[in-house]
Amino acid sequence: MRVRIAPSPTGDPHVGTAYIALMNLVFARQRQGRFVLRIEDTDRSRFVAASEQMIFDALHWLGLDWDEGPDVGGPYGPYRQSERTELYRRKVDELLAAGRAYRCFCTPERLEEMRRAQMAAKLPPRYDRHCRGLRGEEAQARVAAGTPFVVRLAVPESGATTFRDELRGDITFDHHQVDDQVLMKSDGYPTYHLANVVDDHEMQITDVIRAEEWISSTPKHVLLYQAFGWALPRFWHMPLLRNQDRSKISKRKNPVSLVYYRQAGFLPEAMVNYLGLLGGGMPAPSAEAKDAERFAFAEMVEKFQFERISLGGPVFDLEKLRWLNGVYLRRLTPEEFFAAVRGGPLADDYLRAICPLAQERIETLGQFFDLTDFFFRDEVLPPAETWVPKKRDAAAARKMAAQIAERLEAGDWTQEPLDAGLRALAAETDWSAKEVFMLLRAVVTGKTASPPLLESLVVMGRARSLARLRRFLDLTK
RNA sequence: GGCGCCAUCGUCUAGCGGCCUAGGACGUCGCCCUCUCAAGGCGAAGACCGCGGGUUCGAAUCCCGCUGGCGCUACCA
C-alpha cells in the first residue's frame, strides 16, 4: 500500500494540504503502507521559491512526516516534478506515437476567441479539436519551423469513462463532456494531469487520496492510465473544507495558512485532532465517553474508518478549533505549558526580530510589552478615532483597508515591495501615503504610535498580518 | 449554461428500516462555584431529518423527481 500527497509550492502551506496529508498518513499507518511527499512544481508562473521549505516545516510541525520525499529521498525519486521533465517528455512521445495524444498549435488568442464565441452561443467552453486532424508530416513541419505547441489528450469521440470512487461508488462521465486536456505546455513542462498520472504510476501509488475537486478530472486520468496500459489506483475523494458560507475554503474568508496557525499559537496536536474531527471517520462517541472528540494521531490510526466519512463538505469552524486548542493547552503540565509559551509567542527568533524595533523607543524594560503588545496579541481592535482619518468617514476607511488587504495578498513580504505596494495604492487613490500608513498602523497595532510599520509587518509575517486585517474588516462590517 | 458530487440542530457530527417523542460536541442562554475573568458542574433553547412522490405493516435511514449548495468547466494545481 502506497499513498502520497502532492502539494504545489505556490505560496503558504495550506490547511487543506494538512487535512489531506493527515488522511493519507492515517491510511498508510493503518495498512503498513508508505507515505510519499511529492512536490508538484510544474507551474513556473506560480512557483514561489520559499514555499517548498515552508511546506516541509509546516507538515513536520504537525507531525505528519513522510517516508519518501525530496528531502529524505527514497527508491522512486526524484520527488520533485521539475526534476522529472525528461520522463514526462518520453511518456508524451509514447502517447503521440500511439495516437492517444496530438500536438496543438493553436495560439492562446485563438483559444480565447473560441471560448468567447462558445460562451456567447451558450455552449460549454471546450477545445474544438482544430489541430486533432493534423497529418503527421504537417505537424512535423510546424515543429521544425519552431511553431510553439502544446500536446493534448485525444479523448475518444464517443462512449464514456466510468471509475470507482471508494467513498461514492461508480461515477460516469460521457466523453462528450471531457475536454482534450493539455498534457504538456508549450514551455515543455507537463500539466498536473500528465505528471500526476505518470508519477503515481512510477512511484507505485496504490491509493490516490485527494480532495473532491479532482473528481471531474479523474476521467482524464483514467484515460491516461488506459492509454499507457497501466493498472488504475484506487481513488478516494475527500470532502472539501468550506468557509462559513460553504464555498471552498479560501484565504479571503478564513485563515488558511498553516504558518498563521503556528504563529497564532495553536498546538499541532490540537490542529491534527480538529482536522481528524472534520468529515467524521471516528467511531460514534458513546454516552459515557464525554471527551470522545479528543484523540491523538495514534488513536486515529487505531479507530479511523474511511468508510464512515460523511461526504458533505465540512465548514472549517475556527471557534471549535479554538476551544479544542484550549482543551489541549489546559491539559499541559506547568512545565509543558512554559515550554509551549517559550517556543511560541516568546520563541527566540521571534523575540530577536522584535527587539531591535523596541530598543531605541523605550526607557525601561517594563515598557517593552506596552510598545510591542500587538506582536503577541490577536485581539487588536483600534477605536474608530484612531483609524478614521480626519475629513474622511469610517466607510471610506474600511474600503481603503479592504484595498490594502487585497494589495498585500500578492508580492513578497519584505519591506521594499510592501512599501512600494502601499505607496502605489495611495497614488492610485485620493489618499495620501501618510493616511494609508496610519490606517494600516491602527489596524495592525491597535494604536497610533508604534514601532516602524513596515518592519513590524515583516516580523509579524504575512499570514498573521493579513488575518488581522481581515478580522478588522469583519468586526467593522 | 454543461457535467459531476453532496444534502440531520447556526456549526462539526451520531444514526446505516422499528430501540428516534432524532443522541453527542462547539457556539448561544440560564443557574451553581467564585474577589474578576476563565475553567469546571448543572440545565435550557435549538433539526416538522431540504421539498414532493413512491417502496414497506413501518423510513432520517431504500428508490425516483424537484430544489438548494458546492466543485470542475485554464498552456493552475
PDB file of N, CA, C and O in Angstrom, chain A residues 330-399:
ATOM      1  N   ARG A 330      -4.878  23.433  28.415  1.00  0.00           N
ATOM      2  CA  ARG A 330      -5.163  23.222  29.831  1.00  0.00           C
ATOM      3  C   ARG A 330      -4.623  21.894  30.336  1.00  0.00           C
ATOM      4  O   ARG A 330      -4.378  21.733  31.523  1.00  0.00           O
ATOM      5  N   ARG A 331      -4.483  20.949  29.426  1.00  0.00           N
ATOM      6  CA  ARG A 331      -4.021  19.631  29.849  1.00  0.00           C
ATOM      7  C   ARG A 331      -2.502  19.513  29.925  1.00  0.00           C
ATOM      8  O   ARG A 331      -1.978  18.502  30.369  1.00  0.00           O
ATOM      9  N   LEU A 332      -1.813  20.554  29.485  1.00  0.00           N
ATOM     10  CA  LEU A 332      -0.354  20.513  29.570  1.00  0.00           C
ATOM     11  C   LEU A 332       0.068  20.607  31.034  1.00  0.00           C
ATOM     12  O   LEU A 332      -0.619  21.235  31.836  1.00  0.00           O
ATOM     13  N   THR A 333       1.212  20.007  31.367  1.00  0.00           N
ATOM     14  CA  THR A 333       1.762  20.208  32.697  1.00  0.00           C
ATOM     15  C   THR A 333       2.321  21.627  32.722  1.00  0.00           C
ATOM     16  O   THR A 333       2.558  22.216  31.670  1.00  0.00           O
ATOM     17  N   PRO A 334       2.510  22.177  33.924  1.00  0.00           N
ATOM     18  CA  PRO A 334       3.075  23.530  34.005  1.00  0.00           C
ATOM     19  C   PRO A 334       4.376  23.649  33.208  1.00  0.00           C
ATOM     20  O   PRO A 334       4.615  24.651  32.528  1.00  0.00           O
ATOM     21  N   GLU A 335       5.177  22.636  33.285  1.00  0.00           N
ATOM     22  CA  GLU A 335       6.454  22.658  32.574  1.00  0.00           C
ATOM     23  C   GLU A 335       6.246  22.662  31.065  1.00  0.00           C
ATOM     24  O   GLU A 335       6.887  23.396  30.330  1.00  0.00           O
ATOM     25  N   GLU A 336       5.302  21.851  30.617  1.00  0.00           N
ATOM     26  CA  GLU A 336       4.997  21.787  29.181  1.00  0.00           C
ATOM     27  C   GLU A 336       4.420  23.114  28.698  1.00  0.00           C
ATOM     28  O   GLU A 336       4.722  23.576  27.600  1.00  0.00           O
ATOM     29  N   PHE A 337       3.558  23.688  29.537  1.00  0.00           N
ATOM     30  CA  PHE A 337       2.950  24.963  29.160  1.00  0.00           C
ATOM     31  C   PHE A 337       4.028  26.038  29.016  1.00  0.00           C
ATOM     32  O   PHE A 337       4.038  26.807  28.060  1.00  0.00           O
ATOM     33  N   PHE A 338       4.916  26.058  29.987  1.00  0.00           N
ATOM     34  CA  PHE A 338       6.029  27.005  29.946  1.00  0.00           C
ATOM     35  C   PHE A 338       6.832  26.823  28.655  1.00  0.00           C
ATOM     36  O   PHE A 338       7.143  27.775  27.953  1.00  0.00           O
ATOM     37  N   ALA A 339       7.118  25.585  28.343  1.00  0.00           N
ATOM     38  CA  ALA A 339       7.877  25.303  27.132  1.00  0.00           C
ATOM     39  C   ALA A 339       7.110  25.757  25.893  1.00  0.00           C
ATOM     40  O   ALA A 339       7.684  26.255  24.926  1.00  0.00           O
ATOM     41  N   ALA A 340       5.785  25.585  25.932  1.00  0.00           N
ATOM     42  CA  ALA A 340       4.965  25.956  24.782  1.00  0.00           C
ATOM     43  C   ALA A 340       4.975  27.468  24.574  1.00  0.00           C
ATOM     44  O   ALA A 340       5.075  27.957  23.447  1.00  0.00           O
ATOM     45  N   VAL A 341       4.874  28.208  25.673  1.00  0.00           N
ATOM     46  CA  VAL A 341       4.908  29.667  25.566  1.00  0.00           C
ATOM     47  C   VAL A 341       6.270  30.126  25.049  1.00  0.00           C
ATOM     48  O   VAL A 341       6.374  30.968  24.169  1.00  0.00           O
ATOM     49  N   ARG A 342       7.304  29.511  25.604  1.00  0.00           N
ATOM     50  CA  ARG A 342       8.649  29.901  25.204  1.00  0.00           C
ATOM     51  C   ARG A 342       8.916  29.562  23.738  1.00  0.00           C
ATOM     52  O   ARG A 342       9.614  30.275  23.043  1.00  0.00           O
ATOM     53  N   GLY A 343       8.335  28.458  23.300  1.00  0.00           N
ATOM     54  CA  GLY A 343       8.552  28.057  21.911  1.00  0.00           C
ATOM     55  C   GLY A 343       7.607  28.764  20.956  1.00  0.00           C
ATOM     56  O   GLY A 343       7.828  28.782  19.749  1.00  0.00           O
ATOM     57  N   GLY A 344       6.537  29.335  21.484  1.00  0.00           N
ATOM     58  CA  GLY A 344       5.556  30.001  20.635  1.00  0.00           C
ATOM     59  C   GLY A 344       5.744  31.492  20.607  1.00  0.00           C
ATOM     60  O   GLY A 344       6.651  32.000  19.948  1.00  0.00           O
ATOM     61  N   PRO A 345       4.909  32.223  21.368  1.00  0.00           N
ATOM     62  CA  PRO A 345       4.972  33.688  21.329  1.00  0.00           C
ATOM     63  C   PRO A 345       6.349  34.226  21.705  1.00  0.00           C
ATOM     64  O   PRO A 345       6.759  35.263  21.202  1.00  0.00           O
ATOM     65  N   LEU A 346       7.034  33.531  22.595  1.00  0.00           N
ATOM     66  CA  LEU A 346       8.326  34.048  23.040  1.00  0.00           C
ATOM     67  C   LEU A 346       9.502  33.304  22.406  1.00  0.00           C
ATOM     68  O   LEU A 346      10.610  33.306  22.931  1.00  0.00           O
ATOM     69  N   ALA A 347       9.237  32.696  21.263  1.00  0.00           N
ATOM     70  CA  ALA A 347      10.313  31.974  20.578  1.00  0.00           C
ATOM     71  C   ALA A 347      11.490  32.914  20.325  1.00  0.00           C
ATOM     72  O   ALA A 347      11.298  34.079  19.981  1.00  0.00           O
ATOM     73  N   ASP A 348      12.677  32.411  20.506  1.00  0.00           N
ATOM     74  CA  ASP A 348      13.877  33.242  20.376  1.00  0.00           C
ATOM     75  C   ASP A 348      13.934  34.027  19.071  1.00  0.00           C
ATOM     76  O   ASP A 348      14.212  35.220  19.069  1.00  0.00           O
ATOM     77  N   ASP A 349      13.662  33.349  17.961  1.00  0.00           N
ATOM     78  CA  ASP A 349      13.823  34.058  16.686  1.00  0.00           C
ATOM     79  C   ASP A 349      12.786  35.165  16.532  1.00  0.00           C
ATOM     80  O   ASP A 349      13.051  36.206  15.941  1.00  0.00           O
ATOM     81  N   TYR A 350      11.591  34.928  17.105  1.00  0.00           N
ATOM     82  CA  TYR A 350      10.536  35.949  17.020  1.00  0.00           C
ATOM     83  C   TYR A 350      10.914  37.148  17.891  1.00  0.00           C
ATOM     84  O   TYR A 350      10.903  38.291  17.457  1.00  0.00           O
ATOM     85  N   LEU A 351      11.287  36.867  19.129  1.00  0.00           N
ATOM     86  CA  LEU A 351      11.688  37.929  20.049  1.00  0.00           C
ATOM     87  C   LEU A 351      12.891  38.711  19.524  1.00  0.00           C
ATOM     88  O   LEU A 351      12.949  39.938  19.597  1.00  0.00           O
ATOM     89  N   ARG A 352      13.829  37.964  18.958  1.00  0.00           N
ATOM     90  CA  ARG A 352      15.042  38.607  18.468  1.00  0.00           C
ATOM     91  C   ARG A 352      14.718  39.601  17.356  1.00  0.00           C
ATOM     92  O   ARG A 352      15.337  40.645  17.247  1.00  0.00           O
ATOM     93  N   ALA A 353      13.721  39.255  16.552  1.00  0.00           N
ATOM     94  CA  ALA A 353      13.337  40.140  15.453  1.00  0.00           C
ATOM     95  C   ALA A 353      12.601  41.371  15.965  1.00  0.00           C
ATOM     96  O   ALA A 353      12.673  42.452  15.384  1.00  0.00           O
ATOM     97  N   ILE A 354      11.889  41.201  17.077  1.00  0.00           N
ATOM     98  CA  ILE A 354      11.105  42.309  17.621  1.00  0.00           C
ATOM     99  C   ILE A 354      11.982  43.292  18.392  1.00  0.00           C
ATOM    100  O   ILE A 354      11.791  44.512  18.320  1.00  0.00           O
ATOM    101  N   CYS A 355      12.970  42.771  19.098  1.00  0.00           N
ATOM    102  CA  CYS A 355      13.779  43.614  19.986  1.00  0.00           C
ATOM    103  C   CYS A 355      14.365  44.878  19.355  1.00  0.00           C
ATOM    104  O   CYS A 355      14.257  45.956  19.936  1.00  0.00           O
ATOM    105  N   PRO A 356      14.980  44.772  18.180  1.00  0.00           N
ATOM    106  CA  PRO A 356      15.558  45.990  17.601  1.00  0.00           C
ATOM    107  C   PRO A 356      14.517  47.076  17.355  1.00  0.00           C
ATOM    108  O   PRO A 356      14.849  48.260  17.316  1.00  0.00           O
ATOM    109  N   LEU A 357      13.261  46.669  17.165  1.00  0.00           N
ATOM    110  CA  LEU A 357      12.215  47.645  16.884  1.00  0.00           C
ATOM    111  C   LEU A 357      11.818  48.395  18.152  1.00  0.00           C
ATOM    112  O   LEU A 357      11.239  49.470  18.103  1.00  0.00           O
ATOM    113  N   ALA A 358      12.125  47.799  19.312  1.00  0.00           N
ATOM    114  CA  ALA A 358      11.700  48.399  20.568  1.00  0.00           C
ATOM    115  C   ALA A 358      12.836  49.115  21.286  1.00  0.00           C
ATOM    116  O   ALA A 358      12.619  50.094  21.986  1.00  0.00           O
ATOM    117  N   GLN A 359      14.042  48.615  21.067  1.00  0.00           N
ATOM    118  CA  GLN A 359      15.184  49.043  21.871  1.00  0.00           C
ATOM    119  C   GLN A 359      15.341  50.551  22.003  1.00  0.00           C
ATOM    120  O   GLN A 359      15.511  51.079  23.100  1.00  0.00           O
ATOM    121  N   GLU A 360      15.260  51.267  20.900  1.00  0.00           N
ATOM    122  CA  GLU A 360      15.506  52.710  20.981  1.00  0.00           C
ATOM    123  C   GLU A 360      14.255  53.507  21.326  1.00  0.00           C
ATOM    124  O   GLU A 360      14.274  54.720  21.332  1.00  0.00           O
ATOM    125  N   ARG A 361      13.161  52.795  21.565  1.00  0.00           N
ATOM    126  CA  ARG A 361      11.913  53.502  21.827  1.00  0.00           C
ATOM    127  C   ARG A 361      11.418  53.368  23.261  1.00  0.00           C
ATOM    128  O   ARG A 361      10.324  53.802  23.586  1.00  0.00           O
ATOM    129  N   ILE A 362      12.173  52.689  24.115  1.00  0.00           N
ATOM    130  CA  ILE A 362      11.714  52.540  25.494  1.00  0.00           C
ATOM    131  C   ILE A 362      12.801  52.997  26.474  1.00  0.00           C
ATOM    132  O   ILE A 362      13.983  53.054  26.136  1.00  0.00           O
ATOM    133  N   GLU A 363      12.361  53.338  27.677  1.00  0.00           N
ATOM    134  CA  GLU A 363      13.300  53.809  28.699  1.00  0.00           C
ATOM    135  C   GLU A 363      13.481  52.821  29.830  1.00  0.00           C
ATOM    136  O   GLU A 363      14.456  52.868  30.564  1.00  0.00           O
ATOM    137  N   THR A 364      12.486  51.952  30.004  1.00  0.00           N
ATOM    138  CA  THR A 364      12.640  50.849  30.952  1.00  0.00           C
ATOM    139  C   THR A 364      12.155  49.582  30.263  1.00  0.00           C
ATOM    140  O   THR A 364      11.317  49.638  29.352  1.00  0.00           O
ATOM    141  N   LEU A 365      12.646  48.448  30.708  1.00  0.00           N
ATOM    142  CA  LEU A 365      12.223  47.177  30.116  1.00  0.00           C
ATOM    143  C   LEU A 365      10.735  46.936  30.332  1.00  0.00           C
ATOM    144  O   LEU A 365      10.078  46.232  29.567  1.00  0.00           O
ATOM    145  N   GLY A 366      10.231  47.564  31.390  1.00  0.00           N
ATOM    146  CA  GLY A 366       8.813  47.406  31.693  1.00  0.00           C
ATOM    147  C   GLY A 366       7.921  47.914  30.568  1.00  0.00           C
ATOM    148  O   GLY A 366       6.780  47.486  30.419  1.00  0.00           O
ATOM    149  N   GLN A 367       8.465  48.812  29.779  1.00  0.00           N
ATOM    150  CA  GLN A 367       7.663  49.372  28.679  1.00  0.00           C
ATOM    151  C   GLN A 367       7.685  48.488  27.439  1.00  0.00           C
ATOM    152  O   GLN A 367       6.988  48.761  26.465  1.00  0.00           O
ATOM    153  N   PHE A 368       8.505  47.446  27.521  1.00  0.00           N
ATOM    154  CA  PHE A 368       8.672  46.612  26.337  1.00  0.00           C
ATOM    155  C   PHE A 368       7.335  46.102  25.795  1.00  0.00           C
ATOM    156  O   PHE A 368       7.011  46.267  24.618  1.00  0.00           O
ATOM    157  N   PHE A 369       6.539  45.511  26.680  1.00  0.00           N
ATOM    158  CA  PHE A 369       5.273  44.936  26.198  1.00  0.00           C
ATOM    159  C   PHE A 369       4.209  45.998  25.929  1.00  0.00           C
ATOM    160  O   PHE A 369       3.288  45.765  25.160  1.00  0.00           O
ATOM    161  N   ASP A 370       4.352  47.159  26.590  1.00  0.00           N
ATOM    162  CA  ASP A 370       3.411  48.237  26.281  1.00  0.00           C
ATOM    163  C   ASP A 370       3.552  48.610  24.814  1.00  0.00           C
ATOM    164  O   ASP A 370       2.578  48.899  24.122  1.00  0.00           O
ATOM    165  N   LEU A 371       4.780  48.596  24.361  1.00  0.00           N
ATOM    166  CA  LEU A 371       5.049  49.032  22.996  1.00  0.00           C
ATOM    167  C   LEU A 371       4.813  47.926  21.966  1.00  0.00           C
ATOM    168  O   LEU A 371       4.366  48.187  20.855  1.00  0.00           O
ATOM    169  N   THR A 372       5.117  46.712  22.368  1.00  0.00           N
ATOM    170  CA  THR A 372       5.113  45.624  21.383  1.00  0.00           C
ATOM    171  C   THR A 372       3.976  44.620  21.575  1.00  0.00           C
ATOM    172  O   THR A 372       3.984  43.555  20.974  1.00  0.00           O
ATOM    173  N   ASP A 373       3.009  44.994  22.399  1.00  0.00           N
ATOM    174  CA  ASP A 373       1.952  44.022  22.724  1.00  0.00           C
ATOM    175  C   ASP A 373       1.282  43.434  21.483  1.00  0.00           C
ATOM    176  O   ASP A 373       0.911  42.270  21.460  1.00  0.00           O
ATOM    177  N   PHE A 374       1.145  44.231  20.431  1.00  0.00           N
ATOM    178  CA  PHE A 374       0.414  43.750  19.255  1.00  0.00           C
ATOM    179  C   PHE A 374       1.113  42.595  18.539  1.00  0.00           C
ATOM    180  O   PHE A 374       0.508  41.898  17.737  1.00  0.00           O
ATOM    181  N   PHE A 375       2.401  42.395  18.853  1.00  0.00           N
ATOM    182  CA  PHE A 375       3.095  41.239  18.275  1.00  0.00           C
ATOM    183  C   PHE A 375       2.632  39.940  18.929  1.00  0.00           C
ATOM    184  O   PHE A 375       2.805  38.858  18.392  1.00  0.00           O
ATOM    185  N   PHE A 376       2.081  40.072  20.109  1.00  0.00           N
ATOM    186  CA  PHE A 376       1.734  38.892  20.903  1.00  0.00           C
ATOM    187  C   PHE A 376       0.233  38.703  21.068  1.00  0.00           C
ATOM    188  O   PHE A 376      -0.214  37.669  21.507  1.00  0.00           O
ATOM    189  N   ARG A 377      -0.513  39.723  20.732  1.00  0.00           N
ATOM    190  CA  ARG A 377      -1.955  39.660  20.912  1.00  0.00           C
ATOM    191  C   ARG A 377      -2.627  39.448  19.561  1.00  0.00           C
ATOM    192  O   ARG A 377      -2.121  39.866  18.541  1.00  0.00           O
ATOM    193  N   ASP A 378      -3.784  38.819  19.579  1.00  0.00           N
ATOM    194  CA  ASP A 378      -4.550  38.691  18.351  1.00  0.00           C
ATOM    195  C   ASP A 378      -5.697  39.678  18.319  1.00  0.00           C
ATOM    196  O   ASP A 378      -6.087  40.173  17.280  1.00  0.00           O
ATOM    197  N   GLU A 379      -6.253  39.952  19.492  1.00  0.00           N
ATOM    198  CA  GLU A 379      -7.474  40.745  19.530  1.00  0.00           C
ATOM    199  C   GLU A 379      -7.168  42.234  19.612  1.00  0.00           C
ATOM    200  O   GLU A 379      -7.402  42.871  20.624  1.00  0.00           O
ATOM    201  N   VAL A 380      -6.669  42.729  18.509  1.00  0.00           N
ATOM    202  CA  VAL A 380      -6.361  44.142  18.417  1.00  0.00           C
ATOM    203  C   VAL A 380      -7.476  44.825  17.639  1.00  0.00           C
ATOM    204  O   VAL A 380      -7.748  44.484  16.507  1.00  0.00           O
ATOM    205  N   LEU A 381      -8.171  45.746  18.274  1.00  0.00           N
ATOM    206  CA  LEU A 381      -9.193  46.500  17.544  1.00  0.00           C
ATOM    207  C   LEU A 381      -9.104  47.958  17.944  1.00  0.00           C
ATOM    208  O   LEU A 381      -9.451  48.330  19.063  1.00  0.00           O
ATOM    209  N   PRO A 382      -8.609  48.783  17.067  1.00  0.00           N
ATOM    210  CA  PRO A 382      -8.429  50.192  17.414  1.00  0.00           C
ATOM    211  C   PRO A 382      -9.769  50.909  17.514  1.00  0.00           C
ATOM    212  O   PRO A 382     -10.703  50.573  16.787  1.00  0.00           O
ATOM    213  N   PRO A 383      -9.882  51.900  18.400  1.00  0.00           N
ATOM    214  CA  PRO A 383     -11.087  52.725  18.440  1.00  0.00           C
ATOM    215  C   PRO A 383     -11.175  53.551  17.141  1.00  0.00           C
ATOM    216  O   PRO A 383     -10.147  53.875  16.548  1.00  0.00           O
ATOM    217  N   ALA A 384     -12.395  53.822  16.724  1.00  0.00           N
ATOM    218  CA  ALA A 384     -12.616  54.450  15.422  1.00  0.00           C
ATOM    219  C   ALA A 384     -11.782  55.707  15.212  1.00  0.00           C
ATOM    220  O   ALA A 384     -11.255  55.937  14.123  1.00  0.00           O
ATOM    221  N   GLU A 385     -11.623  56.523  16.284  1.00  0.00           N
ATOM    222  CA  GLU A 385     -10.928  57.796  16.077  1.00  0.00           C
ATOM    223  C   GLU A 385      -9.465  57.596  15.658  1.00  0.00           C
ATOM    224  O   GLU A 385      -8.854  58.498  15.104  1.00  0.00           O
ATOM    225  N   THR A 386      -8.940  56.401  15.907  1.00  0.00           N
ATOM    226  CA  THR A 386      -7.545  56.207  15.518  1.00  0.00           C
ATOM    227  C   THR A 386      -7.403  55.730  14.068  1.00  0.00           C
ATOM    228  O   THR A 386      -6.363  55.888  13.471  1.00  0.00           O
ATOM    229  N   TRP A 387      -8.442  55.128  13.531  1.00  0.00           N
ATOM    230  CA  TRP A 387      -8.271  54.616  12.171  1.00  0.00           C
ATOM    231  C   TRP A 387      -9.053  55.374  11.104  1.00  0.00           C
ATOM    232  O   TRP A 387      -8.851  55.176   9.907  1.00  0.00           O
ATOM    233  N   VAL A 388      -9.936  56.254  11.511  1.00  0.00           N
ATOM    234  CA  VAL A 388     -10.623  57.084  10.517  1.00  0.00           C
ATOM    235  C   VAL A 388      -9.904  58.425  10.431  1.00  0.00           C
ATOM    236  O   VAL A 388      -9.906  59.192  11.380  1.00  0.00           O
ATOM    237  N   PRO A 389      -9.253  58.698   9.305  1.00  0.00           N
ATOM    238  CA  PRO A 389      -8.511  59.950   9.170  1.00  0.00           C
ATOM    239  C   PRO A 389      -9.454  61.150   9.240  1.00  0.00           C
ATOM    240  O   PRO A 389     -10.630  61.033   8.907  1.00  0.00           O
ATOM    241  N   LYS A 390      -8.909  62.250   9.649  1.00  0.00           N
ATOM    242  CA  LYS A 390      -9.692  63.492   9.667  1.00  0.00           C
ATOM    243  C   LYS A 390     -10.198  63.756   8.247  1.00  0.00           C
ATOM    244  O   LYS A 390      -9.509  63.482   7.275  1.00  0.00           O
ATOM    245  N   LYS A 391     -11.383  64.262   8.151  1.00  0.00           N
ATOM    246  CA  LYS A 391     -12.002  64.594   6.870  1.00  0.00           C
ATOM    247  C   LYS A 391     -12.421  63.372   6.062  1.00  0.00           C
ATOM    248  O   LYS A 391     -12.733  63.476   4.886  1.00  0.00           O
ATOM    249  N   ARG A 392     -12.357  62.188   6.668  1.00  0.00           N
ATOM    250  CA  ARG A 392     -12.879  61.005   5.970  1.00  0.00           C
ATOM    251  C   ARG A 392     -13.817  60.283   6.918  1.00  0.00           C
ATOM    252  O   ARG A 392     -13.787  60.491   8.125  1.00  0.00           O
ATOM    253  N   ASP A 393     -14.648  59.406   6.341  1.00  0.00           N
ATOM    254  CA  ASP A 393     -15.557  58.672   7.225  1.00  0.00           C
ATOM    255  C   ASP A 393     -15.165  57.205   7.327  1.00  0.00           C
ATOM    256  O   ASP A 393     -14.291  56.722   6.626  1.00  0.00           O
ATOM    257  N   ALA A 394     -15.837  56.517   8.225  1.00  0.00           N
ATOM    258  CA  ALA A 394     -15.499  55.119   8.512  1.00  0.00           C
ATOM    259  C   ALA A 394     -15.642  54.234   7.273  1.00  0.00           C
ATOM    260  O   ALA A 394     -14.830  53.347   7.035  1.00  0.00           O
ATOM    261  N   ALA A 395     -16.674  54.490   6.491  1.00  0.00           N
ATOM    262  CA  ALA A 395     -16.899  53.653   5.302  1.00  0.00           C
ATOM    263  C   ALA A 395     -15.721  53.759   4.350  1.00  0.00           C
ATOM    264  O   ALA A 395     -15.237  52.755   3.810  1.00  0.00           O
ATOM    265  N   ALA A 396     -15.238  54.983   4.161  1.00  0.00           N
ATOM    266  CA  ALA A 396     -14.107  55.183   3.256  1.00  0.00           C
ATOM    267  C   ALA A 396     -12.855  54.505   3.794  1.00  0.00           C
ATOM    268  O   ALA A 396     -12.085  53.885   3.048  1.00  0.00           O
ATOM    269  N   ALA A 397     -12.682  54.585   5.094  1.00  0.00           N
ATOM    270  CA  ALA A 397     -11.503  53.965   5.704  1.00  0.00           C
ATOM    271  C   ALA A 397     -11.569  52.450   5.606  1.00  0.00           C
ATOM    272  O   ALA A 397     -10.576  51.779   5.343  1.00  0.00           O
ATOM    273  N   ARG A 398     -12.746  51.944   5.799  1.00  0.00           N
ATOM    274  CA  ARG A 398     -12.939  50.495   5.680  1.00  0.00           C
ATOM    275  C   ARG A 398     -12.610  50.037   4.271  1.00  0.00           C
ATOM    276  O   ARG A 398     -11.963  49.021   4.056  1.00  0.00           O
ATOM    277  N   LYS A 399     -13.097  50.808   3.326  1.00  0.00           N
ATOM    278  CA  LYS A 399     -12.877  50.460   1.929  1.00  0.00           C
ATOM    279  C   LYS A 399     -11.379  50.454   1.638  1.00  0.00           C
ATOM    280  O   LYS A 399     -10.863  49.551   0.962  1.00  0.00           O
TER     281      LYS A 399
END
